[in-house]
PDB file of C-alpha atoms in Angstrom:
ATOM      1  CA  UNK A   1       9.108  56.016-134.353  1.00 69.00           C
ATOM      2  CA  UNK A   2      11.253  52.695-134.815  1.00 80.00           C
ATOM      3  CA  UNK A   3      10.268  50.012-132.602  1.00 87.00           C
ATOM      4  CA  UNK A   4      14.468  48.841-131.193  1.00 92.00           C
ATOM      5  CA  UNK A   5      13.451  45.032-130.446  1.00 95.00           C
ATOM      6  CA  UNK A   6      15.292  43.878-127.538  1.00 96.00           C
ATOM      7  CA  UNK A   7      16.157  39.873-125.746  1.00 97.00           C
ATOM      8  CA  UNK A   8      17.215  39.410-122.075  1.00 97.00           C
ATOM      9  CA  UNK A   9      19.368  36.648-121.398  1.00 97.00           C
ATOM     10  CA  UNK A  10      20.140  35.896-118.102  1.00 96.00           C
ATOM     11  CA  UNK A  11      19.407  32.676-116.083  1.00 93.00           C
ATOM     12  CA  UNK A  12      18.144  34.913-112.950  1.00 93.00           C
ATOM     13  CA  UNK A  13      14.492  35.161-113.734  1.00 93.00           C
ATOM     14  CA  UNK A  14      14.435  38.564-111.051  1.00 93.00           C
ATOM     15  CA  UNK A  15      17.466  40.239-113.347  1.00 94.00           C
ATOM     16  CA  UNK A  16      15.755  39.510-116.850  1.00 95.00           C
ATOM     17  CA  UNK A  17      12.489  41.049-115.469  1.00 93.00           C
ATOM     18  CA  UNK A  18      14.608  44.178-114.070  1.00 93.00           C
ATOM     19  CA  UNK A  19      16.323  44.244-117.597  1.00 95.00           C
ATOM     20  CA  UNK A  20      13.090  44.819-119.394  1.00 95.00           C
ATOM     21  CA  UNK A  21      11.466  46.806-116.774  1.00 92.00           C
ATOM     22  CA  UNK A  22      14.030  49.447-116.916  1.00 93.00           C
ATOM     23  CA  UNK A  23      14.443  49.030-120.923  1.00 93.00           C
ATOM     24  CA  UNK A  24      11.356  50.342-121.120  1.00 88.00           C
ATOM     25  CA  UNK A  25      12.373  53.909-119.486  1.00 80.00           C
ATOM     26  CA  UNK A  26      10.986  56.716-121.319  1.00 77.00           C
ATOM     27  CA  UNK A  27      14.622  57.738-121.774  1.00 80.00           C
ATOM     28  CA  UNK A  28      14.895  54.293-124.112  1.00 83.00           C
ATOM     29  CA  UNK A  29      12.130  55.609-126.438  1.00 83.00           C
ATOM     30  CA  UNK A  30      10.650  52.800-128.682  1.00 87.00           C
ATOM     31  CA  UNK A  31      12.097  49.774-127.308  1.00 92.00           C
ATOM     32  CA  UNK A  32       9.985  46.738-126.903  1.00 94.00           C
ATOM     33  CA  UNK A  33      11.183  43.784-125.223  1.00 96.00           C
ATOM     34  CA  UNK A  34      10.455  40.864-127.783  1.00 97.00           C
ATOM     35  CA  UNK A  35      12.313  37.826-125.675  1.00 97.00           C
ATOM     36  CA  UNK A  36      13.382  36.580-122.639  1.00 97.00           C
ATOM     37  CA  UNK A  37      15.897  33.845-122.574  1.00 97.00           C
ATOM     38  CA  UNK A  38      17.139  31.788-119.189  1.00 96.00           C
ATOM     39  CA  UNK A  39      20.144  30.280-121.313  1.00 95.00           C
ATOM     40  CA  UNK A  40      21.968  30.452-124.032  1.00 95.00           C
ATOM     41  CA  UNK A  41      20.505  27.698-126.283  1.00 96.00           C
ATOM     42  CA  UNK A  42      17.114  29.089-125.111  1.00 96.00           C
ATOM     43  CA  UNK A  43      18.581  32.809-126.487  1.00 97.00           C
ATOM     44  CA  UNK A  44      19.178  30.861-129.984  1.00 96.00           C
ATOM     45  CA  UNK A  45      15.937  29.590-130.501  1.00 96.00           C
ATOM     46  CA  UNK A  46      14.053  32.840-129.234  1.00 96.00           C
ATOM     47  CA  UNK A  47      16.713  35.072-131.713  1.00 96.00           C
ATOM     48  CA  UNK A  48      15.610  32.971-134.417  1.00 96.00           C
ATOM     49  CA  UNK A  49      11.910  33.583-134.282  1.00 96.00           C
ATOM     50  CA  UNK A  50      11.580  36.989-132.986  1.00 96.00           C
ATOM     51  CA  UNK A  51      15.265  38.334-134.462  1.00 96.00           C
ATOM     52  CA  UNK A  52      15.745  41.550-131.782  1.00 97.00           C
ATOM     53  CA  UNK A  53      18.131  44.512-132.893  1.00 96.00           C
ATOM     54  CA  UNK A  54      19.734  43.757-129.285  1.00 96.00           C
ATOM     55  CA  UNK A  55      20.231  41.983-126.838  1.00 97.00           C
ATOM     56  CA  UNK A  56      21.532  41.961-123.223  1.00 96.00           C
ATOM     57  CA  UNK A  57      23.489  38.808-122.142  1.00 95.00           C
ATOM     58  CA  UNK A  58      24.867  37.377-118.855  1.00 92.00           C
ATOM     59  CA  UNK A  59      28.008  35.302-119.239  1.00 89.00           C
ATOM     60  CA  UNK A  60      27.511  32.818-116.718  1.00 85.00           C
ATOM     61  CA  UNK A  61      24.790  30.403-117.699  1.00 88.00           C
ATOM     62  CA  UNK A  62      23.971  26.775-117.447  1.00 88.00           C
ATOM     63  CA  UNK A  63      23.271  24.453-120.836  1.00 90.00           C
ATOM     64  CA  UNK A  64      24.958  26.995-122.724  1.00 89.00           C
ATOM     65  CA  UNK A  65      27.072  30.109-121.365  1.00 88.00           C
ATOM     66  CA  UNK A  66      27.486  33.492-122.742  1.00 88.00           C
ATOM     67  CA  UNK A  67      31.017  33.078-124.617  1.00 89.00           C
ATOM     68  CA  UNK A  68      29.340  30.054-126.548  1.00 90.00           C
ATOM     69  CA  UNK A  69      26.114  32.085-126.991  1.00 93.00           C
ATOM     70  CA  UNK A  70      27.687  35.031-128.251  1.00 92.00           C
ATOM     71  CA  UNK A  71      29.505  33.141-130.724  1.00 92.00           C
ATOM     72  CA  UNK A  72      26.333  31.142-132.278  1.00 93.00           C
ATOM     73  CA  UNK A  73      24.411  34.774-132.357  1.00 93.00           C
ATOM     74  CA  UNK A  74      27.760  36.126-134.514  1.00 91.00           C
ATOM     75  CA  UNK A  75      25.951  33.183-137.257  1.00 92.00           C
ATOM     76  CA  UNK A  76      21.953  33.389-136.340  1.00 93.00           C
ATOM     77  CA  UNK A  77      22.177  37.371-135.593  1.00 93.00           C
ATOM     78  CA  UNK A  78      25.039  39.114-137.343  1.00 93.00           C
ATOM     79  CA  UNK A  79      23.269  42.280-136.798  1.00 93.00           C
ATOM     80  CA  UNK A  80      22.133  42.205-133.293  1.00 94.00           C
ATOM     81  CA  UNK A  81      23.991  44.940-131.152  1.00 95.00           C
ATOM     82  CA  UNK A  82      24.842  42.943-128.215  1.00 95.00           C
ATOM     83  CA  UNK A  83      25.547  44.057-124.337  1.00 95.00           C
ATOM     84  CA  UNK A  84      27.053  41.877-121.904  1.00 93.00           C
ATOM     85  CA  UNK A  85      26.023  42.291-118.419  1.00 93.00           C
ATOM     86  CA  UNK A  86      27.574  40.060-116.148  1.00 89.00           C
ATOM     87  CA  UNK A  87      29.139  39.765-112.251  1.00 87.00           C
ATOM     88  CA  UNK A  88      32.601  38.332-114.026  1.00 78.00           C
ATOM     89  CA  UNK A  89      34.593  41.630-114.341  1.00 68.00           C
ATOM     90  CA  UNK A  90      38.048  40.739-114.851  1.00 69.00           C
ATOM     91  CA  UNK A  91      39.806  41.819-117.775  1.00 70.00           C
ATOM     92  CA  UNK A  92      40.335  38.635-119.555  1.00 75.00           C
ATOM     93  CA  UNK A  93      36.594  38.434-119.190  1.00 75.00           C
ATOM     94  CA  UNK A  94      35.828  41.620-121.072  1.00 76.00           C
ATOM     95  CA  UNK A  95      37.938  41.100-123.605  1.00 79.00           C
ATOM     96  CA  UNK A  96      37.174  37.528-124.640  1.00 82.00           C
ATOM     97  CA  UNK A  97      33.232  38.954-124.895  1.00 82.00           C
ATOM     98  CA  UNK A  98      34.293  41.728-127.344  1.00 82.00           C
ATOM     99  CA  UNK A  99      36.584  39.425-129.635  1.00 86.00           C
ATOM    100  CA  UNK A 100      33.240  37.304-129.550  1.00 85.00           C
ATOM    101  CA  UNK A 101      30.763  39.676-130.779  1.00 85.00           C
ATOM    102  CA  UNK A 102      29.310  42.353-127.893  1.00 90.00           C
ATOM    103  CA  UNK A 103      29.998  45.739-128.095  1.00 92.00           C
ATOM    104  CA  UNK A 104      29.908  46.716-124.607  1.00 91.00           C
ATOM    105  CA  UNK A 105      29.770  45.427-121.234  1.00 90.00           C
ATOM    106  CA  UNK A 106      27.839  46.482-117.954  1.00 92.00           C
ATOM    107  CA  UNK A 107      29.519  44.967-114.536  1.00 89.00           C
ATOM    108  CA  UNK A 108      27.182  43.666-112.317  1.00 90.00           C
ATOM    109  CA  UNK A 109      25.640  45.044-109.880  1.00 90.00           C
ATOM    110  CA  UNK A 110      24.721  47.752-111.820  1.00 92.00           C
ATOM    111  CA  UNK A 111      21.767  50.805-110.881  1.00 91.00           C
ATOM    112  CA  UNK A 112      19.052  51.427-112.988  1.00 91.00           C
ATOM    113  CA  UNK A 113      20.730  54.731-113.941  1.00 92.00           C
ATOM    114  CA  UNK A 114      23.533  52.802-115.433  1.00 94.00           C
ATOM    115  CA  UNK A 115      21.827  50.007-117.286  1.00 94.00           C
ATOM    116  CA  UNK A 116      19.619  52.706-118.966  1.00 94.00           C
ATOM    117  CA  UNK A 117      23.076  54.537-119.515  1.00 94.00           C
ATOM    118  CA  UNK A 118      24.218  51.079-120.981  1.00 95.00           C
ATOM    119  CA  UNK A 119      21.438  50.778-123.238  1.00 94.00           C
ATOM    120  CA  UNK A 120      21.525  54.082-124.940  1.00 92.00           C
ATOM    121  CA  UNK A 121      25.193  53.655-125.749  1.00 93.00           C
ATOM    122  CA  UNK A 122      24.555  50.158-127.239  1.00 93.00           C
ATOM    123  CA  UNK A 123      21.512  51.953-129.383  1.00 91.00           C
ATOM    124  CA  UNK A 124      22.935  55.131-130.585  1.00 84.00           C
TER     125      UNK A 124
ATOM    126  CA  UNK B   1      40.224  39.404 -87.823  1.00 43.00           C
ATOM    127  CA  UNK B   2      43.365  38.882 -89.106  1.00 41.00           C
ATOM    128  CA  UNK B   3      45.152  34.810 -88.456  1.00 45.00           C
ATOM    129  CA  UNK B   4      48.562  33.912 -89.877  1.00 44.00           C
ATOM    130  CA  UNK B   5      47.029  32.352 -92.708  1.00 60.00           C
ATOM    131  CA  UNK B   6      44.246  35.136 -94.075  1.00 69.00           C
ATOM    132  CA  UNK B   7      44.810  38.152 -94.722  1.00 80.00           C
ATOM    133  CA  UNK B   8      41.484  40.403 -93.367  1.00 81.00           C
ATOM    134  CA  UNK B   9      41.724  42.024 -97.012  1.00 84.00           C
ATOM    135  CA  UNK B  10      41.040  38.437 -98.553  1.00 85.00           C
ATOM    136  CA  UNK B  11      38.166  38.307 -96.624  1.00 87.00           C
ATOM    137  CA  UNK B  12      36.703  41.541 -97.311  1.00 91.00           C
ATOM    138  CA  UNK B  13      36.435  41.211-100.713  1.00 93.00           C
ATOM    139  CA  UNK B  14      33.362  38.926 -99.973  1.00 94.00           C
ATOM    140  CA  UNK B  15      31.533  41.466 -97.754  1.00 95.00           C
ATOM    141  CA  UNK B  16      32.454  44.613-100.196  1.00 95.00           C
ATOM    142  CA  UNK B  17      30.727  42.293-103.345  1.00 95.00           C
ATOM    143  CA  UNK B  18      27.528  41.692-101.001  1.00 95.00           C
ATOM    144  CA  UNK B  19      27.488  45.559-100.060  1.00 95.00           C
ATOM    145  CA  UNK B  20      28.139  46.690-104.062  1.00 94.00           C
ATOM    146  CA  UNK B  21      24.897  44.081-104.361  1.00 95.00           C
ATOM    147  CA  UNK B  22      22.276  45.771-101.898  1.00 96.00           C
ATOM    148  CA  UNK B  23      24.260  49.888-102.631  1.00 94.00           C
ATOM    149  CA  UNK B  24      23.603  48.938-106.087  1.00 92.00           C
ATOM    150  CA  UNK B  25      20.674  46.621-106.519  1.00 92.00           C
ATOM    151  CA  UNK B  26      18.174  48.385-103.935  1.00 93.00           C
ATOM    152  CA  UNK B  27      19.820  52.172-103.871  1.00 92.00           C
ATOM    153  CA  UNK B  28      20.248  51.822-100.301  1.00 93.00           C
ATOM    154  CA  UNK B  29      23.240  50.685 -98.344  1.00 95.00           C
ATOM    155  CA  UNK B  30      23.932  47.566 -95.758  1.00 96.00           C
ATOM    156  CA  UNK B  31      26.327  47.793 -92.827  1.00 95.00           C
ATOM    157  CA  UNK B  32      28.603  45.567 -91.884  1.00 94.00           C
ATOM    158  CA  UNK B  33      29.229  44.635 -88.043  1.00 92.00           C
ATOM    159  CA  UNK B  34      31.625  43.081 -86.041  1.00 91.00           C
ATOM    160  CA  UNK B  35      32.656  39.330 -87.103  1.00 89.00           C
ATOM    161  CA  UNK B  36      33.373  37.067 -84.711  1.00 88.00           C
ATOM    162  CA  UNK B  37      34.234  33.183 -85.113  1.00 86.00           C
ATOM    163  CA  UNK B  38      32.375  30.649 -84.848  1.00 82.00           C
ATOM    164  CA  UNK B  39      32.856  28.327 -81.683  1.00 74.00           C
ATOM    165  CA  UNK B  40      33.239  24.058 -82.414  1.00 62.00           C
ATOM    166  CA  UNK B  41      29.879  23.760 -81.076  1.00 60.00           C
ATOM    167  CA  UNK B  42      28.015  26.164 -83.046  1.00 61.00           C
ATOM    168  CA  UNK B  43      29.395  25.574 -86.957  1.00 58.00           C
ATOM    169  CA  UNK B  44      26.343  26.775 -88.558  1.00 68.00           C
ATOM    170  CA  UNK B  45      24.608  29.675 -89.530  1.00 71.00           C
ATOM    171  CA  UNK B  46      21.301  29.525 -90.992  1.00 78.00           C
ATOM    172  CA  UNK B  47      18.724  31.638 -92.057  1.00 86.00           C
ATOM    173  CA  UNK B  48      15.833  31.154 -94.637  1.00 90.00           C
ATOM    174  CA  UNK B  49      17.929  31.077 -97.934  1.00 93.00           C
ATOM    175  CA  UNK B  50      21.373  30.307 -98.330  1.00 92.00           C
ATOM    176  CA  UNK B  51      24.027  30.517-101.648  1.00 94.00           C
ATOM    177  CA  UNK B  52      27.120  29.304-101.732  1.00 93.00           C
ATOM    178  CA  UNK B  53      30.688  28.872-103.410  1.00 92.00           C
ATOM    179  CA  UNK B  54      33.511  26.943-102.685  1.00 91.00           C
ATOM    180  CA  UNK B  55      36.856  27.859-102.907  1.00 89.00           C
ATOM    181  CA  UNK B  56      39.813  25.585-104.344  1.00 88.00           C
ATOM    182  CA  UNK B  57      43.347  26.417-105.540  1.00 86.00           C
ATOM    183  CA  UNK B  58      45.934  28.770-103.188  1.00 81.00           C
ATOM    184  CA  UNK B  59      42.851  28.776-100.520  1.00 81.00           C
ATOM    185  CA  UNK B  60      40.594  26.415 -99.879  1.00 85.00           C
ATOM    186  CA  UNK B  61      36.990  26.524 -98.335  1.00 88.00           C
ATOM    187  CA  UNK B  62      33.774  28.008 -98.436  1.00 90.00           C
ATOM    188  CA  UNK B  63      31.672  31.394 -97.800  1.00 92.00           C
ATOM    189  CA  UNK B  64      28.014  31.077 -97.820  1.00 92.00           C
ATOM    190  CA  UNK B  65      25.523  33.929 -98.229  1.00 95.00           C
ATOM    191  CA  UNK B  66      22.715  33.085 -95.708  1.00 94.00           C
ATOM    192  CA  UNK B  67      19.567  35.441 -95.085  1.00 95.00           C
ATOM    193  CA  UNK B  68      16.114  35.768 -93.835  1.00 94.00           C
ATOM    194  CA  UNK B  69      13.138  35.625 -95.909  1.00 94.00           C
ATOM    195  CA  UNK B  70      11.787  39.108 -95.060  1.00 95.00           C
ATOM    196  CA  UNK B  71      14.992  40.617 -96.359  1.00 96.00           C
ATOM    197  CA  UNK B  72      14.976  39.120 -99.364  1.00 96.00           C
ATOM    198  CA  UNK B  73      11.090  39.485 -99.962  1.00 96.00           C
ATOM    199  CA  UNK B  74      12.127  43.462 -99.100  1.00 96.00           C
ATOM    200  CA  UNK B  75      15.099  43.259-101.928  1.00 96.00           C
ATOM    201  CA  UNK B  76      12.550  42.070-104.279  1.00 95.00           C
ATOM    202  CA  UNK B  77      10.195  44.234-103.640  1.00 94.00           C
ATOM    203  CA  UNK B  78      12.888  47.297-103.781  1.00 93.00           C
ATOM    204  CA  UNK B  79      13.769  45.814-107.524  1.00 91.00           C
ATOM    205  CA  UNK B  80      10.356  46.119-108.489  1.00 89.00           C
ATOM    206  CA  UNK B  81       9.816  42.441-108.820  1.00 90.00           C
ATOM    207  CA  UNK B  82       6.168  41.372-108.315  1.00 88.00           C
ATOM    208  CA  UNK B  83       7.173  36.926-108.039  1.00 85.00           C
ATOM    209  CA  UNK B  84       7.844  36.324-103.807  1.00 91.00           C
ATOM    210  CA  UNK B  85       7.470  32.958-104.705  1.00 94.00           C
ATOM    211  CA  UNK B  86      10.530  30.957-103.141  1.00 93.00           C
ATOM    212  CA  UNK B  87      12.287  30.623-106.251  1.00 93.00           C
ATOM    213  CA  UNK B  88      12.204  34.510-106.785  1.00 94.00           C
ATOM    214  CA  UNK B  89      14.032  34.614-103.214  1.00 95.00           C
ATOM    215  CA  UNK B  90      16.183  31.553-104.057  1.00 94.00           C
ATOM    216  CA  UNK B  91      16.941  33.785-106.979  1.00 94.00           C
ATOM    217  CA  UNK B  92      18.586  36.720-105.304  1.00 95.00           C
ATOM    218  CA  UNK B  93      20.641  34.677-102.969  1.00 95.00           C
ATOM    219  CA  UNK B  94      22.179  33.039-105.942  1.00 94.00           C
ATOM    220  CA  UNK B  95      22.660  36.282-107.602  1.00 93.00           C
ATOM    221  CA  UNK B  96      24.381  37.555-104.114  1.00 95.00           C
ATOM    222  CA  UNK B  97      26.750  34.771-104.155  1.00 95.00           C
ATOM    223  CA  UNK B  98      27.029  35.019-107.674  1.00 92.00           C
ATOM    224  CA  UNK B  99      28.433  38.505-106.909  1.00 92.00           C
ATOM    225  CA  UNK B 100      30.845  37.054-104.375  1.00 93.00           C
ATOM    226  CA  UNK B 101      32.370  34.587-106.912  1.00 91.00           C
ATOM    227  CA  UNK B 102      32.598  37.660-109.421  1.00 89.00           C
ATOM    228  CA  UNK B 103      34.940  39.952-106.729  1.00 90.00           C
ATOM    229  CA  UNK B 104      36.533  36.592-105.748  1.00 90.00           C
ATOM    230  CA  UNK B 105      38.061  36.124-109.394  1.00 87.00           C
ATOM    231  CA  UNK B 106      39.172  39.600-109.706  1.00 86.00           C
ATOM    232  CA  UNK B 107      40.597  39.857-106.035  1.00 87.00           C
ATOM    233  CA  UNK B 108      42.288  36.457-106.198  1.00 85.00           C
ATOM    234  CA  UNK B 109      42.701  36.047-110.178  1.00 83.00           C
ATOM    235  CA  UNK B 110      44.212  32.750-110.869  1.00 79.00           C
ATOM    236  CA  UNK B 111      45.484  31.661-107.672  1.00 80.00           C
ATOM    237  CA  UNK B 112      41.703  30.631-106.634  1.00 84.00           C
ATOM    238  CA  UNK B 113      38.865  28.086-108.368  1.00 88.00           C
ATOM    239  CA  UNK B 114      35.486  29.139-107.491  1.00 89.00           C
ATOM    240  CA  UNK B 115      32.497  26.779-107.789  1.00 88.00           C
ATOM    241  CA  UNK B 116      29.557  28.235-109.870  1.00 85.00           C
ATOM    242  CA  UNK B 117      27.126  29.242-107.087  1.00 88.00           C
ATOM    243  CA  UNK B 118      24.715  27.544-105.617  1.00 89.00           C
ATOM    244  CA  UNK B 119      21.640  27.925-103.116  1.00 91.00           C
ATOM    245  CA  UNK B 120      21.765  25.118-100.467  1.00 85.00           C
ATOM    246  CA  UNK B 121      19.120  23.765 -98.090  1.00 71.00           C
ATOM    247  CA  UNK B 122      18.511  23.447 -94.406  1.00 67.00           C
ATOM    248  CA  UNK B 123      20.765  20.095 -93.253  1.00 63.00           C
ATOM    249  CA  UNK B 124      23.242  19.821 -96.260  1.00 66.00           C
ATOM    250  CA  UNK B 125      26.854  19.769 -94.917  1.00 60.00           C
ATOM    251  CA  UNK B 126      28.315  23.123 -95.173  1.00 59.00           C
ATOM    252  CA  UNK B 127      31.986  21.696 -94.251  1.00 61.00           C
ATOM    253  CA  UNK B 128      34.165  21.103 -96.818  1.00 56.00           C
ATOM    254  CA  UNK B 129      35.714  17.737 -96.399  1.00 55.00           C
ATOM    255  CA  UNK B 130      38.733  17.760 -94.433  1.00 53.00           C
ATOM    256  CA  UNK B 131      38.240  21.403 -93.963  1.00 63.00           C
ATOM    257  CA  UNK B 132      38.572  22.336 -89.827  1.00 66.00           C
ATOM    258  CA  UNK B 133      39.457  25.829 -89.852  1.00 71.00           C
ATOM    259  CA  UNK B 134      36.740  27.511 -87.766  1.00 77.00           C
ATOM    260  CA  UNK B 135      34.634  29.642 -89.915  1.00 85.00           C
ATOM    261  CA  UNK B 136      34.044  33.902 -89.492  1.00 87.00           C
ATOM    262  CA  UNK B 137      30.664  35.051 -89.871  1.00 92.00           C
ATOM    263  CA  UNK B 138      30.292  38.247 -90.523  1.00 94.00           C
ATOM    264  CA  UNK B 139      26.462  40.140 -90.236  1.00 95.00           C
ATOM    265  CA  UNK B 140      25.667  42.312 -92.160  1.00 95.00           C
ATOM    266  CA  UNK B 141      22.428  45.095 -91.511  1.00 96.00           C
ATOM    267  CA  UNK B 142      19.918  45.622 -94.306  1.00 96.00           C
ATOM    268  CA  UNK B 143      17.180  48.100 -93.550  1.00 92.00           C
ATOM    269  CA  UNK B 144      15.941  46.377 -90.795  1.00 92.00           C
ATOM    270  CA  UNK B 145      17.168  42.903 -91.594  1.00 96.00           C
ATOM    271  CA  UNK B 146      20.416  40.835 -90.535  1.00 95.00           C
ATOM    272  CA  UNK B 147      21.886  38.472 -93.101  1.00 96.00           C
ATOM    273  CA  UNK B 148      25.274  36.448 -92.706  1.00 94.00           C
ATOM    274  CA  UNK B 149      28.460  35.845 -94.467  1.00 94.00           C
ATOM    275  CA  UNK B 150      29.688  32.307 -93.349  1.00 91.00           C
ATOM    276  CA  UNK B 151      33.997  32.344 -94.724  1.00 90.00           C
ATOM    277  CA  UNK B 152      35.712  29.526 -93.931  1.00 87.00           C
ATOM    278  CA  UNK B 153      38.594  29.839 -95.473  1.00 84.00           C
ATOM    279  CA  UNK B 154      42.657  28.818 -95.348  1.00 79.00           C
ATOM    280  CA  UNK B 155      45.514  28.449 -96.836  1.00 74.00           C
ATOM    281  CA  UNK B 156      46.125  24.905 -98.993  1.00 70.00           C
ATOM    282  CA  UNK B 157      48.148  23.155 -97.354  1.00 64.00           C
ATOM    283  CA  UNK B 158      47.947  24.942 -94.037  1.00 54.00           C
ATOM    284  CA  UNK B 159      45.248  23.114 -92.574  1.00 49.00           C
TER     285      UNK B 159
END
């Protein structure tokens, strides 16, 4: 089976250790959580050593956000498969994170159910 | 709960975001209970752990999240988290409020500025300058925990 590499980026420590909890569901076979970033320069540096398929990303950050992130991955991680999950749900929101690179976005608060819902879409 | 200058609606939004949080979060729902305003004498709420944002633009003020340390330790526990350390609970309040300042920008769009939250401690001046209006707290039931939401909020200009 293929190992699916995954990075959680999210400055609340309790979220990215929920994030890879549930990403490693049975439903989510092979998926192995490779980084955990608390901002988006941190997310840079950790996609350049460990290079994950994916990657789950909160918008608002401090040091460096998830708009700015998102565009710096486009360069470091062209091929990274990238879901946003963030609090900000309005639509200007969304759509600014798609023009910048992530191919779907999860509103939080969010259930387990639907993050692991989340993650198979982004992984199909 | 309704005054000339807010509409009950406008506050809401700040209780529904904290209920979405624990409905969502924990798989079991809070309650709200009856708000009530705070007298002049007693302008404070606190509990353990408090977030924050302020509010700027059409309205102006505050609404703090503010709850007891069991209930958080409880949320934590619910998530699966193993860290009670007080960060991990400083953590959750933050996310909480952060929730708050997400339904805030959708309810109020442009019209409003919100802060970026933040968890404040025991004695730090929860008044916005110049801001008198007298604040609504509304509790808010949690398994067997109470938390509070602290609004004081107003129209700009109105004050």
């Amino acid at each position: 089976m293929k190992v699916r590499s995954l990075m959680v980026v999210d400055d609340s420590m309790v979220f990215r250790n929920r994030i890879a909890r549930l990403a490693t569901d049975q439903r989510l076979a092979g998926v192995k959580v490779v980084a955990l970033a608390e901002n988006g320069m941190d997310a840079i540096e950790q996609a350049k050593l460990h290079k994950p398929d994916f990657v789950t990303m909160d918008l608002t950050m401090p040091v460096m956000d998830g708009p700015a992130c998102l565009e710096a991955l486009r360069t470091v991680l062209p091929e990274a498969r990238v879901l946003v999950v963030s609090a900000l749900s309005d639509r200007a929101t969304a759509l600014k994170a798609m023009t910048k690179g992530a191919h779907g976005f999860l509103l939080k608060p969010f259930s387990d159910e639907q993050l692991v819902d989340s993650l198979q879409e982004l992984m199909v | 709960m309704t005054t000339s200058r807010l509409k009950v609606e406008d506050i809401k939004i700040f209780s529904d975001a904290a209920m979405a949080f624990f409905s969502q979060t924990t798989g079991h729902k809070a309650a709200v209970r009856t708000a009530y305003m705070l007298g002049s004498e007693e302008t404070v709420v606190w509990n353990d752990f408090q977030g924050r944002i302020d509010l700027s633009g059409h309205y102006r003020g505050s609404v703090t999240f503010s709850a007891p340390r069991g209930l958080l330790t409880h949320v934590l526990l619910t998530m699966g988290e193993s860290s009670y350390t007080d960060a991990s609970h400083r953590d959750i309040v933050g996310e909480i409020t952060n929730q708050m300042s997400g339904y805030a920008r959708r309810h109020f769009g442009e019209s409003m500025d919100i802060s970026p939250p933040r968890v404040i401690t025991q004695g730090e001046d929860v008044t916005p300058p110049g801001f008198n209006a007298a604040p609504f707290v509304i509790p808010m039931l949690w398994d067997r925990y109470e938390a509070h939401l602290v609004v004081r909020m107003g129209k700009a200009g109105g004050l």
